[in-house]
XYZ file of N, CA, C and O in Angstrom:
564
model
N -9.547 4.075 -21.629
C -8.347 3.904 -20.737
C -7.426 5.089 -20.667
O -6.455 5.007 -19.949
N -7.851 6.211 -21.085
C -7.020 7.425 -21.034
C -7.366 8.253 -19.829
O -6.666 9.299 -19.596
N -8.168 7.857 -18.901
C -8.540 8.592 -17.719
C -7.441 8.625 -16.755
O -6.570 7.645 -16.673
N -7.335 9.658 -16.086
C -6.327 9.839 -15.000
C -6.497 8.980 -13.753
O -7.544 8.878 -13.334
N -5.408 8.287 -13.335
C -5.476 7.419 -12.256
C -4.492 7.854 -11.171
O -3.412 8.445 -11.555
N -4.646 7.444 -9.980
C -3.594 7.768 -8.851
C -2.393 6.982 -9.214
O -2.451 5.932 -9.808
N -1.171 7.552 -8.759
C 0.019 6.867 -8.899
C 0.347 5.996 -7.786
O 1.570 5.695 -7.530
N -0.509 5.503 -6.964
C -0.159 4.767 -5.777
C -0.240 3.317 -6.082
O -1.167 2.604 -5.906
N 0.995 2.901 -6.517
C 1.293 1.424 -6.757
C 2.072 0.983 -5.616
O 3.106 1.603 -5.275
N 1.928 -0.094 -5.105
C 2.741 -0.653 -3.993
C 3.574 -1.745 -4.407
O 4.474 -2.143 -3.695
N 3.407 -2.247 -5.577
C 4.100 -3.310 -6.054
C 4.839 -2.879 -7.349
O 4.357 -2.436 -8.196
N 6.262 -3.090 -7.339
C 6.968 -2.844 -8.535
C 8.091 -3.807 -8.669
O 8.775 -4.284 -7.645
N 8.300 -4.274 -9.869
C 9.471 -5.262 -10.074
C 10.329 -4.829 -11.315
O 9.836 -4.299 -12.355
N 11.688 -4.654 -11.054
C 12.521 -4.142 -12.107
C 12.563 -5.319 -13.160
O 12.476 -6.444 -12.954
N 12.752 -4.778 -14.413
C 12.864 -5.754 -15.542
C 14.135 -5.614 -16.286
O 14.833 -4.514 -16.392
N 14.599 -6.723 -16.696
C 15.805 -6.788 -17.515
C 15.527 -6.947 -18.991
O 14.622 -7.739 -19.374
N 16.044 -6.037 -19.833
C 15.700 -5.949 -21.258
C 16.895 -6.964 -21.823
O 17.967 -6.708 -21.580
N 16.365 -7.894 -22.481
C 17.285 -8.948 -23.030
C 17.681 -8.534 -24.469
O 16.932 -7.848 -25.020
N 18.849 -9.036 -24.866
C 19.319 -8.808 -26.229
C 18.205 -8.985 -27.301
O 17.986 -8.154 -28.310
N 17.514 -10.104 -27.207
C 16.626 -10.518 -28.176
C 15.205 -9.692 -28.048
O 14.275 -9.936 -28.863
N 15.001 -8.908 -27.052
C 13.875 -8.055 -26.901
C 13.864 -6.787 -27.713
O 12.846 -6.357 -28.084
N 15.011 -6.434 -28.316
C 15.248 -5.261 -28.989
C 15.360 -5.637 -30.496
O 16.050 -6.545 -31.105
N 14.446 -4.837 -31.369
C 14.436 -5.036 -32.771
C 15.584 -4.304 -33.417
O 16.358 -3.470 -32.809
N 15.550 -4.255 -34.789
C 16.524 -3.781 -35.569
C 16.425 -2.230 -35.528
O 17.478 -1.453 -35.936
N 15.450 -1.691 -35.085
C 15.279 -0.069 -34.876
C 15.749 0.273 -33.485
O 15.749 1.406 -33.240
N 16.263 -0.746 -32.667
C 16.830 -0.241 -31.397
C 15.856 -0.083 -30.350
O 16.176 0.317 -29.114
N 14.527 -0.460 -30.506
C 13.611 -0.349 -29.360
C 13.014 -1.606 -29.089
O 13.096 -2.687 -29.959
N 12.360 -1.932 -27.981
C 11.754 -3.196 -27.442
C 10.441 -3.361 -28.275
O 9.779 -2.431 -28.487
N 10.421 -4.525 -28.830
C 9.277 -4.910 -29.856
C 8.022 -4.834 -28.849
O 8.022 -5.351 -27.753
N 6.819 -4.425 -29.445
C 5.573 -4.370 -28.672
C 5.178 -5.613 -28.072
O 4.469 -5.622 -26.959
N 5.428 -6.764 -28.677
C 4.997 -8.117 -28.240
C 5.756 -8.384 -26.862
O 5.127 -9.205 -26.193
N 6.931 -7.905 -26.647
C 7.708 -8.127 -25.534
C 6.954 -7.597 -24.242
O 7.206 -8.046 -23.145
N 6.202 -6.380 -24.435
C 5.567 -5.823 -23.323
C 4.640 -6.772 -22.547
O 4.560 -6.737 -21.393
N 3.975 -7.672 -23.245
C 3.066 -8.672 -22.658
C 3.828 -9.545 -21.754
O 3.330 -9.990 -20.683
N 5.059 -9.945 -22.109
C 5.993 -10.715 -21.162
C 6.420 -9.843 -19.976
O 6.423 -10.554 -18.886
N 6.643 -8.621 -20.183
C 6.954 -7.765 -18.963
C 5.801 -7.681 -18.066
O 5.955 -7.867 -16.858
N 4.556 -7.523 -18.716
C 3.400 -7.531 -17.780
C 3.095 -8.807 -17.050
O 2.747 -8.806 -15.862
N 3.455 -9.986 -17.605
C 3.226 -11.247 -17.098
C 4.223 -11.431 -15.955
O 3.745 -12.039 -14.871
N 5.361 -10.789 -16.022
C 6.472 -10.964 -14.922
C 5.925 -10.250 -13.750
O 6.000 -10.607 -12.593
N 5.308 -8.958 -13.996
C 4.713 -8.310 -12.893
C 3.537 -8.997 -12.221
O 3.369 -8.965 -11.005
N 2.686 -9.612 -13.090
C 1.490 -10.251 -12.524
C 1.889 -11.456 -11.660
O 1.305 -11.664 -10.565
N 2.817 -12.319 -12.096
C 3.303 -13.343 -11.294
C 3.939 -12.936 -9.993
O 3.600 -13.552 -8.929
N 4.667 -11.972 -10.033
C 5.432 -11.578 -8.761
C 4.341 -10.982 -7.893
O 4.401 -11.116 -6.755
N 3.374 -10.123 -8.470
C 2.346 -9.551 -7.739
C 1.560 -10.639 -6.874
O 1.388 -10.465 -5.683
N 1.165 -11.624 -7.614
C 0.347 -12.666 -6.865
C 1.061 -13.346 -5.795
O 0.712 -13.637 -4.690
N 2.347 -13.704 -6.172
C 3.256 -14.346 -5.216
C 3.583 -13.540 -3.973
O 3.589 -14.038 -2.875
N 3.637 -12.277 -4.200
C 3.972 -11.315 -2.990
C 2.679 -11.075 -2.245
O 2.855 -11.164 -0.918
N 1.486 -11.014 -2.791
C 0.273 -10.494 -2.083
C -0.255 -11.701 -1.540
O -0.867 -11.747 -0.440
N -0.490 -12.810 -2.322
C -1.213 -14.028 -1.865
C -0.222 -15.012 -1.425
O 0.050 -16.036 -2.193
N 0.214 -14.905 -0.283
C 1.236 -15.788 0.374
C 0.719 -17.293 0.258
O -0.343 -17.549 0.467
N 1.778 -17.975 -0.110
C 1.465 -19.406 -0.262
C 0.566 -19.960 -1.441
O 0.061 -20.986 -1.604
N 0.482 -19.055 -2.467
C -0.160 -19.298 -3.772
C 0.447 -20.436 -4.227
O 1.749 -20.515 -4.694
N -0.163 -21.632 -4.579
C 0.401 -22.793 -5.110
C 0.286 -22.855 -6.601
O -0.883 -23.167 -7.148
N 1.300 -22.593 -7.219
C 1.232 -22.455 -8.669
C 1.125 -23.680 -9.398
O 0.691 -23.898 -10.645
N 1.376 -24.902 -8.701
C 1.134 -26.182 -9.200
C -0.481 -26.554 -9.231
O -0.778 -27.466 -9.940
N -1.219 -26.003 -8.374
C -2.593 -26.212 -8.184
C -3.468 -25.092 -8.801
O -4.603 -25.443 -9.321
N -3.110 -23.932 -8.687
C -3.892 -22.754 -9.210
C -3.133 -22.109 -10.292
O -2.008 -22.101 -10.514
N -4.095 -21.530 -11.177
C -3.531 -20.522 -12.236
C -4.293 -19.286 -12.251
O -5.429 -19.260 -11.620
N -3.813 -18.378 -13.002
C -4.534 -17.135 -13.089
C -4.518 -16.930 -14.746
O -3.511 -16.793 -15.293
N -5.681 -16.822 -15.216
C -5.929 -16.649 -16.653
C -6.236 -15.158 -17.029
O -7.099 -14.724 -16.326
N -5.621 -14.754 -18.064
C -6.132 -13.376 -18.562
C -7.274 -13.735 -19.501
O -7.278 -14.512 -20.432
N -8.457 -13.031 -19.196
C -9.601 -13.209 -19.971
C -9.903 -11.874 -20.840
O -10.726 -11.956 -21.681
N -9.198 -10.697 -20.494
C -9.184 -9.569 -21.290
C -8.033 -8.769 -20.906
O -7.604 -8.665 -19.860
N -7.445 -8.193 -22.069
C -6.247 -7.368 -21.808
C -6.268 -6.311 -22.755
O -6.690 -6.378 -24.044
N -5.819 -5.068 -22.334
C -5.855 -3.871 -23.171
C -4.623 -3.147 -22.869
O -4.268 -2.743 -21.692
N -3.836 -2.787 -23.888
C -2.566 -2.131 -23.669
C -2.370 -0.768 -24.375
O -2.799 -0.770 -25.636
N -1.995 0.186 -23.814
C -1.639 1.529 -24.560
C -0.157 1.712 -24.451
O 0.538 1.460 -23.540
N 0.395 2.126 -25.513
C 1.911 2.455 -25.779
C 2.032 3.959 -25.780
O 1.426 4.579 -26.750
N 2.793 4.490 -24.907
C 2.986 5.960 -24.911
C 4.315 6.395 -25.390
O 4.411 7.530 -26.007
N 5.300 5.702 -25.032
C 6.681 6.052 -25.610
C 7.444 4.754 -25.777
O 7.318 3.714 -25.124
N 8.476 4.659 -26.696
C 9.189 3.566 -26.942
C 10.238 3.301 -25.764
O 10.647 4.233 -25.131
N 10.512 2.009 -25.690
C 11.568 1.639 -24.826
C 12.781 1.313 -25.541
O 12.715 0.415 -26.467
N 13.906 1.766 -25.220
C 15.160 1.464 -25.963
C 16.018 0.371 -25.113
O 15.648 0.306 -23.923
N 16.859 -0.256 -25.837
C 17.528 -1.386 -25.120
C 18.315 -0.990 -23.819
O 18.453 -1.848 -23.071
N 18.790 0.258 -23.882
C 19.590 0.598 -22.708
C 18.767 1.180 -21.612
O 19.400 1.467 -20.476
N 17.420 1.419 -21.762
C 16.670 1.952 -20.730
C 16.544 1.013 -19.491
O 16.663 -0.197 -19.566
N 16.395 1.686 -18.391
C 16.231 1.062 -17.066
C 14.658 1.122 -16.810
O 14.126 2.106 -16.623
N 14.062 -0.075 -16.667
C 12.595 -0.010 -16.612
C 12.040 -0.931 -15.499
O 12.828 -1.814 -15.032
N 10.902 -0.727 -15.065
C 10.158 -1.634 -14.122
C 8.706 -1.650 -14.471
O 8.148 -0.931 -15.143
N 8.049 -2.727 -14.051
C 6.573 -2.949 -14.087
C 5.993 -2.748 -12.747
O 6.483 -3.355 -11.785
N 5.058 -1.972 -12.561
C 4.259 -1.773 -11.450
C 2.819 -2.395 -11.584
O 2.313 -2.110 -12.669
N 2.285 -2.936 -10.537
C 1.014 -3.677 -10.606
C 0.163 -3.371 -9.421
O 0.670 -3.357 -8.294
N -1.240 -3.241 -9.725
C -2.112 -3.096 -8.573
C -3.495 -3.649 -8.914
O -3.816 -3.605 -10.299
N -4.229 -4.105 -7.970
C -5.627 -4.447 -8.298
C -6.432 -3.249 -8.171
O -6.306 -2.474 -7.219
N -7.373 -3.056 -9.190
C -8.236 -1.976 -9.079
C -9.635 -2.358 -8.906
O -10.543 -1.503 -8.507
N -9.968 -3.589 -8.952
C -11.319 -4.114 -8.766
C -11.271 -5.547 -8.472
O -10.581 -6.287 -9.077
N -11.876 -6.019 -7.420
C -11.946 -7.449 -6.983
C -13.311 -7.992 -6.948
O -14.097 -7.446 -6.339
N -13.436 -9.100 -7.819
C -14.732 -9.684 -7.888
C -14.707 -10.928 -7.140
O -13.807 -11.199 -6.238
N -15.716 -11.839 -7.429
C -15.711 -13.150 -6.640
C -14.615 -14.167 -7.218
O -13.863 -14.653 -6.421
N -14.602 -14.234 -8.433
C -13.654 -15.265 -9.099
C -12.580 -14.385 -10.030
O -11.748 -15.073 -10.617
N -12.815 -13.040 -10.104
C -11.840 -12.364 -11.078
C -11.424 -11.124 -10.359
O -11.933 -10.773 -9.344
N -10.364 -10.582 -10.929
C -9.919 -9.188 -10.419
C -9.380 -8.489 -11.719
O -8.947 -9.159 -12.676
N -9.350 -7.171 -11.421
C -8.943 -6.183 -12.525
C -7.521 -5.732 -12.089
O -7.435 -5.208 -10.983
N -6.541 -5.800 -12.950
C -5.339 -5.243 -12.773
C -4.952 -4.127 -13.546
O -5.377 -4.049 -14.704
N -4.219 -3.100 -12.963
C -3.647 -2.030 -13.740
C -2.215 -2.186 -13.544
O -1.733 -2.459 -12.472
N -1.569 -2.107 -14.672
C -0.058 -2.179 -14.669
C 0.408 -1.013 -15.591
O -0.100 -0.564 -16.446
N 1.740 -0.635 -15.105
C 2.459 0.312 -15.980
C 3.839 -0.076 -16.091
O 4.527 -0.547 -15.180
N 4.414 0.146 -17.283
C 5.955 -0.022 -17.371
C 6.534 1.352 -17.332
O 6.130 2.231 -18.078
N 7.455 1.639 -16.493
C 8.046 2.994 -16.336
C 9.558 2.925 -16.501
O 10.120 1.860 -16.254
N 9.959 4.097 -16.799
C 11.485 4.337 -16.903
C 11.782 4.692 -15.395
O 11.322 5.601 -14.849
N 12.739 3.930 -14.843
C 12.872 4.046 -13.390
C 13.890 5.295 -13.179
O 13.979 5.749 -12.062
N 14.477 5.752 -14.243
C 15.302 6.963 -13.977
C 14.497 8.182 -14.012
O 14.639 9.215 -13.215
N 13.522 8.293 -14.926
C 12.677 9.357 -15.178
C 11.224 9.393 -14.577
O 10.522 10.499 -14.562
N 10.771 8.237 -14.319
C 9.363 7.845 -13.875
C 8.442 8.015 -15.035
O 7.244 8.062 -14.739
N 8.977 8.125 -16.318
C 8.011 8.335 -17.415
C 7.232 7.022 -17.626
O 7.867 5.906 -17.578
N 6.042 7.121 -17.789
C 5.143 5.964 -18.018
C 5.362 5.598 -19.542
O 4.940 6.344 -20.299
N 5.824 4.418 -19.895
C 6.077 4.039 -21.185
C 4.810 3.310 -21.798
O 4.483 3.369 -22.923
N 4.076 2.560 -20.999
C 2.958 1.787 -21.454
C 1.999 1.532 -20.121
O 2.571 1.446 -19.131
N 0.812 1.312 -20.472
C -0.185 0.888 -19.486
C -1.001 -0.209 -19.946
O -1.467 -0.230 -21.080
N -1.350 -1.107 -18.997
C -2.108 -2.323 -19.368
C -3.181 -2.472 -18.263
O -3.070 -2.236 -17.087
N -4.501 -2.719 -18.762
C -5.528 -3.116 -18.005
C -5.970 -4.528 -18.381
O -6.073 -4.808 -19.584
N -6.005 -5.420 -17.306
C -6.472 -6.727 -17.685
C -7.302 -7.269 -16.626
O -7.491 -6.839 -15.517
N -8.150 -8.158 -17.152
C -9.060 -9.044 -16.160
C -8.667 -10.354 -16.169
O -8.434 -11.009 -17.195
N -8.413 -10.853 -14.928
C -7.820 -12.127 -14.576
C -8.800 -13.096 -13.769
O -9.573 -12.409 -13.047
N -8.792 -14.312 -14.130
C -9.615 -15.276 -13.476
C -8.876 -16.297 -12.672
O -7.851 -16.890 -13.170
N -9.224 -16.499 -11.359
C -8.572 -17.612 -10.636
C -9.161 -18.902 -11.070
O -10.325 -19.098 -11.196
N -8.231 -19.931 -11.326
C -8.562 -21.171 -11.785
C -7.860 -22.276 -10.996
O -6.722 -22.314 -10.698
N -8.715 -23.362 -10.726
C -8.217 -24.496 -10.043
C -7.782 -25.594 -11.101
O -8.625 -26.012 -11.791
N -6.544 -25.991 -11.196
C -5.981 -26.848 -12.155
C -6.579 -28.251 -11.947
O -6.649 -29.044 -12.891
N -6.803 -28.640 -10.662
C -7.249 -29.933 -10.344
C -8.833 -30.136 -10.673
O -9.213 -31.076 -11.241
N -9.607 -29.087 -10.289
C -10.974 -29.064 -10.478
C -11.282 -28.716 -11.867
O -12.406 -29.025 -12.387
N -10.340 -28.255 -12.678
C -10.507 -27.641 -13.920
C -11.733 -26.755 -14.092
O -12.582 -26.828 -15.055
N -11.720 -25.759 -13.155
C -12.780 -24.682 -13.259
C -12.347 -23.384 -12.495
O -11.477 -23.565 -11.747
N -13.054 -22.384 -12.845
C -12.800 -21.110 -12.000
C -13.319 -21.229 -10.690
O -14.221 -22.008 -10.425
N -12.534 -20.583 -9.661
C -12.940 -20.642 -8.281
C -12.967 -19.361 -7.731
O -12.257 -18.382 -8.166
N -13.699 -19.161 -6.657
C -13.765 -17.883 -5.928
C -12.523 -17.657 -5.100
O -11.710 -18.691 -4.762
N -12.055 -16.385 -4.954
C -10.912 -16.180 -4.086
C -11.215 -16.584 -2.612
O -12.195 -16.398 -2.088
N -10.191 -17.170 -1.862
C -10.390 -17.458 -0.550
C -10.445 -16.216 0.266
O -10.027 -15.134 -0.238
N -11.001 -16.257 1.479
C -11.250 -15.149 2.260
C -9.785 -14.506 2.603
O -9.607 -13.254 2.634
N -8.889 -15.335 2.753
C -7.452 -14.918 3.084
C -6.796 -14.137 1.922
O -6.298 -13.068 2.199
N -6.969 -14.729 0.728
C -6.397 -14.059 -0.526
C -7.076 -12.716 -0.705
O -6.652 -11.651 -1.082
N -8.486 -12.647 -0.594
C -9.292 -11.402 -0.721
C -8.839 -10.478 0.174
O -8.612 -9.339 -0.089
N -8.719 -10.640 1.533
C -8.249 -9.835 2.586
C -6.872 -9.338 2.116
O -6.508 -7.961 2.295
N -6.003 -10.086 1.674
C -4.646 -9.838 1.396
C -4.593 -8.757 0.379
O -3.919 -7.742 0.374
N -5.396 -8.956 -0.724
C -5.511 -8.048 -1.862
C -5.976 -6.682 -1.391
O -5.457 -5.547 -1.797
N -7.005 -6.795 -0.669
C -7.725 -5.510 -0.237
C -6.756 -4.685 0.805
O -6.575 -3.509 0.508
N -6.156 -5.366 1.610
C -5.113 -4.627 2.476
C -3.980 -4.087 1.732
O -3.451 -2.997 1.914
N -3.423 -4.824 0.801
C -2.303 -4.485 0.044
C -2.508 -3.233 -0.904
O -1.663 -2.328 -0.841
N -3.544 -3.300 -1.512
C -3.857 -2.213 -2.451
C -4.796 -1.115 -2.028
O -5.152 -0.235 -2.724
N -5.451 -1.247 -0.745
C -6.198 -0.245 -0.184
C -7.616 -0.094 -0.945
O -8.060 0.941 -0.996
N -7.951 -1.331 -1.303
C -9.396 -1.211 -2.071
C -10.550 -1.048 -1.019
O -10.405 -1.382 0.170
């Protein structure tokens, strides 16, 4: 996970650090990063896959890997940026970074594999041609 990647992210969401996100040492607890990444994933899918019905479909994490480079303090201004780096039939691979918006320092990086799931059929399903095209066009795959 330490290989160099392009910094071309088209999707970024500012994050709010809440009082309870910060531990007694004054930094954001590592477990909170996963919530930050979830916020980015949700907004990414809603932005890119127009009309995504969260009542009918879900996206499940089947693998997740996170690296922590620098601590985040309670007063830091941060954002999560998200992009698809690989698109399969029923799954896609996301790369995400939490950055300091003042310095652009990457605080953490996350790689995850996500599966599209139909809540009514109770099974994984392939991406529609519309969503596949939207992801490819958005991230330039």
